[in-house]
Amino acid sequence: MYEDLMKKAIDASTRAYVPYSNFPVGACVLTENDKTYTGCNFENSSFGLTICAERNAIGSAIADGERKIKAIAVYSPKQDNCTPCGACRQVISEFCDDNTDIIVKINDDLKIYKITELLPERFSL
Ligand code: THU
């Protein structure tokens, strides 16, 4: 079911700009309107300005007017089970609900997490 979403995340990872870490990441968001948006990480010589793949993909969805994430796939060719970093978990949390699927790849399988597992007792206003 989520194979297509993961394929798009994998494809996006090939366009990552990662001269400093050499750690490409791709993400693909599925919104409540069944639209998909991809993103890759892009780094900066001022390291703290690096943008993660997840936030890049979510930014594209937001810029297109989408507000609810049904699912997000995350992939790095460098790491199985490449789950979102802490900052991205908080950003995902802003636009997801408890049913949102956060999908990673482990070998040939997909594993689905919920935000309640990845960011328990999360902050929101
Ligand atoms: N990175 C992501 O794009 N998403 C994550 O959730 C983990 C980290 C990127 C940031 C940086 O370009 C590289 O991976 C190494 O941290």
PDB file of C-alpha atoms and ligand atoms in Angstrom:
ATOM      1  CA  MET A   1       0.000   0.000   0.000  1.00  0.00           C
ATOM      2  CA  TYR A   2       2.801   2.395   0.862  1.00  0.00           C
ATOM      3  CA  GLU A   3       5.287   1.033  -1.649  1.00  0.00           C
ATOM      4  CA  ASP A   4       4.616   3.892  -4.075  1.00  0.00           C
ATOM      5  CA  LEU A   5       5.120   6.471  -1.347  1.00  0.00           C
ATOM      6  CA  MET A   6       8.421   4.864  -0.393  1.00  0.00           C
ATOM      7  CA  LYS A   7       9.491   4.717  -4.052  1.00  0.00           C
ATOM      8  CA  LYS A   8       8.994   8.474  -4.295  1.00  0.00           C
ATOM      9  CA  ALA A   9      11.006   9.000  -1.118  1.00  0.00           C
ATOM     10  CA  ILE A  10      13.795   6.835  -2.527  1.00  0.00           C
ATOM     11  CA  ASP A  11      13.746   8.809  -5.773  1.00  0.00           C
ATOM     12  CA  ALA A  12      13.885  12.110  -3.872  1.00  0.00           C
ATOM     13  CA  SER A  13      16.891  10.899  -1.883  1.00  0.00           C
ATOM     14  CA  THR A  14      18.877  10.707  -5.143  1.00  0.00           C
ATOM     15  CA  ARG A  15      18.580  14.499  -5.416  1.00  0.00           C
ATOM     16  CA  ALA A  16      19.786  15.285  -1.884  1.00  0.00           C
ATOM     17  CA  TYR A  17      22.497  17.947  -1.569  1.00  0.00           C
ATOM     18  CA  VAL A  18      24.779  16.443   1.057  1.00  0.00           C
ATOM     19  CA  PRO A  19      28.421  17.489   0.477  1.00  0.00           C
ATOM     20  CA  TYR A  20      29.156  17.598   4.225  1.00  0.00           C
ATOM     21  CA  SER A  21      27.487  14.511   5.670  1.00  0.00           C
ATOM     22  CA  ASN A  22      27.220  12.367   2.545  1.00  0.00           C
ATOM     23  CA  PHE A  23      23.978  11.139   4.134  1.00  0.00           C
ATOM     24  CA  PRO A  24      21.167  11.504   1.603  1.00  0.00           C
ATOM     25  CA  VAL A  25      17.584  11.377   2.813  1.00  0.00           C
ATOM     26  CA  GLY A  26      14.341  11.464   0.849  1.00  0.00           C
ATOM     27  CA  ALA A  27      10.799  11.907   2.091  1.00  0.00           C
ATOM     28  CA  CYS A  28       7.351  11.746   0.574  1.00  0.00           C
ATOM     29  CA  VAL A  29       4.231  13.119   2.219  1.00  0.00           C
ATOM     30  CA  LEU A  30       0.685  11.906   1.492  1.00  0.00           C
ATOM     31  CA  THR A  31      -1.929  14.485   2.430  1.00  0.00           C
ATOM     32  CA  GLU A  32      -5.600  14.135   3.313  1.00  0.00           C
ATOM     33  CA  ASN A  33      -6.435  15.176  -0.267  1.00  0.00           C
ATOM     34  CA  ASP A  34      -4.363  12.248  -1.552  1.00  0.00           C
ATOM     35  CA  LYS A  35      -1.663  14.493  -2.948  1.00  0.00           C
ATOM     36  CA  THR A  36       2.007  13.612  -2.624  1.00  0.00           C
ATOM     37  CA  TYR A  37       4.969  15.908  -2.083  1.00  0.00           C
ATOM     38  CA  THR A  38       8.602  14.916  -2.016  1.00  0.00           C
ATOM     39  CA  GLY A  39      11.634  16.465  -0.399  1.00  0.00           C
ATOM     40  CA  CYS A  40      15.318  15.755   0.095  1.00  0.00           C
ATOM     41  CA  ASN A  41      17.789  17.132   2.593  1.00  0.00           C
ATOM     42  CA  PHE A  42      19.958  20.034   1.530  1.00  0.00           C
ATOM     43  CA  GLU A  43      22.945  21.118   3.522  1.00  0.00           C
ATOM     44  CA  ASN A  44      24.817  24.369   3.974  1.00  0.00           C
ATOM     45  CA  SER A  45      28.413  25.299   4.746  1.00  0.00           C
ATOM     46  CA  SER A  46      26.905  26.912   7.846  1.00  0.00           C
ATOM     47  CA  PHE A  47      25.895  23.469   9.107  1.00  0.00           C
ATOM     48  CA  GLY A  48      22.992  24.507  11.314  1.00  0.00           C
ATOM     49  CA  LEU A  49      21.087  25.763   8.274  1.00  0.00           C
ATOM     50  CA  THR A  50      20.683  22.256   6.894  1.00  0.00           C
ATOM     51  CA  ILE A  51      17.095  21.353   6.050  1.00  0.00           C
ATOM     52  CA  CYS A  52      15.968  17.764   6.486  1.00  0.00           C
ATOM     53  CA  ALA A  53      14.093  15.849   3.795  1.00  0.00           C
ATOM     54  CA  GLU A  54      10.932  15.631   5.893  1.00  0.00           C
ATOM     55  CA  ARG A  55      10.703  19.361   6.500  1.00  0.00           C
ATOM     56  CA  ASN A  56      11.425  20.059   2.846  1.00  0.00           C
ATOM     57  CA  ALA A  57       8.563  17.755   1.772  1.00  0.00           C
ATOM     58  CA  ILE A  58       6.176  19.150   4.384  1.00  0.00           C
ATOM     59  CA  GLY A  59       7.046  22.704   3.331  1.00  0.00           C
ATOM     60  CA  SER A  60       6.055  21.915  -0.246  1.00  0.00           C
ATOM     61  CA  ALA A  61       2.739  20.463   0.932  1.00  0.00           C
ATOM     62  CA  ILE A  62       2.045  23.518   3.068  1.00  0.00           C
ATOM     63  CA  ALA A  63       2.971  25.889   0.253  1.00  0.00           C
ATOM     64  CA  ASP A  64       0.420  24.085  -1.941  1.00  0.00           C
ATOM     65  CA  GLY A  65      -2.291  24.663   0.652  1.00  0.00           C
ATOM     66  CA  GLU A  66      -2.319  21.217   2.270  1.00  0.00           C
ATOM     67  CA  ARG A  67      -2.643  21.035   6.039  1.00  0.00           C
ATOM     68  CA  LYS A  68      -3.144  17.398   7.067  1.00  0.00           C
ATOM     69  CA  ILE A  69      -0.645  14.585   6.626  1.00  0.00           C
ATOM     70  CA  LYS A  70      -2.037  11.059   6.316  1.00  0.00           C
ATOM     71  CA  ALA A  71       1.365   9.462   5.872  1.00  0.00           C
ATOM     72  CA  ILE A  72       5.028  10.266   5.384  1.00  0.00           C
ATOM     73  CA  ALA A  73       7.713   7.929   4.053  1.00  0.00           C
ATOM     74  CA  VAL A  74      11.357   8.540   4.957  1.00  0.00           C
ATOM     75  CA  TYR A  75      14.363   6.879   3.366  1.00  0.00           C
ATOM     76  CA  SER A  76      18.136   6.966   3.437  1.00  0.00           C
ATOM     77  CA  PRO A  77      20.331   4.603   1.447  1.00  0.00           C
ATOM     78  CA  LYS A  78      22.789   4.856   4.338  1.00  0.00           C
ATOM     79  CA  GLN A  79      20.592   3.607   7.156  1.00  0.00           C
ATOM     80  CA  ASP A  80      17.796   1.120   7.658  1.00  0.00           C
ATOM     81  CA  ASN A  81      14.971   2.314   9.875  1.00  0.00           C
ATOM     82  CA  CYS A  82      15.856   5.953   9.163  1.00  0.00           C
ATOM     83  CA  THR A  83      13.328   7.618  11.458  1.00  0.00           C
ATOM     84  CA  PRO A  84      12.812  11.407  11.526  1.00  0.00           C
ATOM     85  CA  CYS A  85      15.116  13.500  13.701  1.00  0.00           C
ATOM     86  CA  GLY A  86      13.715  15.222  16.772  1.00  0.00           C
ATOM     87  CA  ALA A  87      13.108  18.537  15.016  1.00  0.00           C
ATOM     88  CA  CYS A  88      11.260  16.806  12.174  1.00  0.00           C
ATOM     89  CA  ARG A  89       9.142  14.839  14.650  1.00  0.00           C
ATOM     90  CA  GLN A  90       7.913  18.106  16.104  1.00  0.00           C
ATOM     91  CA  VAL A  91       7.216  19.517  12.622  1.00  0.00           C
ATOM     92  CA  ILE A  92       5.364  16.348  11.584  1.00  0.00           C
ATOM     93  CA  SER A  93       3.389  16.590  14.814  1.00  0.00           C
ATOM     94  CA  GLU A  94       2.056  20.009  13.789  1.00  0.00           C
ATOM     95  CA  PHE A  95       0.321  18.560  10.723  1.00  0.00           C
ATOM     96  CA  CYS A  96      -0.492  14.973  11.679  1.00  0.00           C
ATOM     97  CA  ASP A  97      -2.881  13.165  13.976  1.00  0.00           C
ATOM     98  CA  ASP A  98      -2.567  10.012  16.018  1.00  0.00           C
ATOM     99  CA  ASN A  99      -3.446   7.858  12.974  1.00  0.00           C
ATOM    100  CA  THR A 100      -0.800   9.296  10.667  1.00  0.00           C
ATOM    101  CA  ASP A 101       1.594   6.651   9.406  1.00  0.00           C
ATOM    102  CA  ILE A 102       5.310   7.400   9.518  1.00  0.00           C
ATOM    103  CA  ILE A 103       6.917   4.847   7.236  1.00  0.00           C
ATOM    104  CA  VAL A 104      10.522   3.708   7.094  1.00  0.00           C
ATOM    105  CA  LYS A 105      12.298   0.934   5.261  1.00  0.00           C
ATOM    106  CA  ILE A 106      14.011  -2.012   6.959  1.00  0.00           C
ATOM    107  CA  ASN A 107      15.627  -4.329   4.443  1.00  0.00           C
ATOM    108  CA  ASP A 108      12.784  -5.090   2.023  1.00  0.00           C
ATOM    109  CA  ASP A 109      10.041  -4.336   4.511  1.00  0.00           C
ATOM    110  CA  LEU A 110       8.223  -1.188   5.460  1.00  0.00           C
ATOM    111  CA  LYS A 111       7.722  -0.382   9.118  1.00  0.00           C
ATOM    112  CA  ILE A 112       5.013   1.987  10.274  1.00  0.00           C
ATOM    113  CA  TYR A 113       5.321   4.188  13.323  1.00  0.00           C
ATOM    114  CA  LYS A 114       2.813   6.551  14.884  1.00  0.00           C
ATOM    115  CA  ILE A 115       3.697   9.964  16.214  1.00  0.00           C
ATOM    116  CA  THR A 116       2.646   8.819  19.691  1.00  0.00           C
ATOM    117  CA  GLU A 117       5.549   6.359  19.625  1.00  0.00           C
ATOM    118  CA  LEU A 118       8.130   8.682  18.110  1.00  0.00           C
ATOM    119  CA  LEU A 119       7.207  11.784  20.097  1.00  0.00           C
ATOM    120  CA  PRO A 120       5.279  10.840  23.223  1.00  0.00           C
ATOM    121  CA  GLU A 121       3.760  13.652  25.295  1.00  0.00           C
ATOM    122  CA  ARG A 122       4.376  16.008  22.428  1.00  0.00           C
ATOM    123  CA  PHE A 123       4.078  19.743  22.755  1.00  0.00           C
ATOM    124  CA  SER A 124       1.246  21.575  21.050  1.00  0.00           C
ATOM    125  CA  LEU A 125      -0.692  24.789  21.615  1.00  0.00           C
TER     126      LEU A 125
HETATM  127  N1  THU B   1      18.515  14.261   7.980  1.00  0.00           N
HETATM  128  C1  THU B   1      17.290  14.282   7.361  1.00  0.00           C
HETATM  129  O1  THU B   1      17.168  14.781   6.237  1.00  0.00           O
HETATM  130  N2  THU B   1      16.239  13.774   8.026  1.00  0.00           N
HETATM  131  C2  THU B   1      16.312  13.175   9.255  1.00  0.00           C
HETATM  132  O2  THU B   1      15.303  12.904   9.878  1.00  0.00           O
HETATM  133  C3  THU B   1      17.630  12.853   9.796  1.00  0.00           C
HETATM  134  C4  THU B   1      18.722  13.746   9.326  1.00  0.00           C
HETATM  135  C5  THU B   1      19.670  14.798   7.268  1.00  0.00           C
HETATM  136  C6  THU B   1      20.241  16.047   7.846  1.00  0.00           C
HETATM  137  C7  THU B   1      21.672  15.990   7.346  1.00  0.00           C
HETATM  138  O3  THU B   1      21.716  16.534   6.035  1.00  0.00           O
HETATM  139  C8  THU B   1      21.969  14.508   7.248  1.00  0.00           C
HETATM  140  O4  THU B   1      20.717  13.853   7.271  1.00  0.00           O
HETATM  141  C9  THU B   1      22.831  13.982   8.393  1.00  0.00           C
HETATM  142  O5  THU B   1      22.314  14.351   9.620  1.00  0.00           O
END
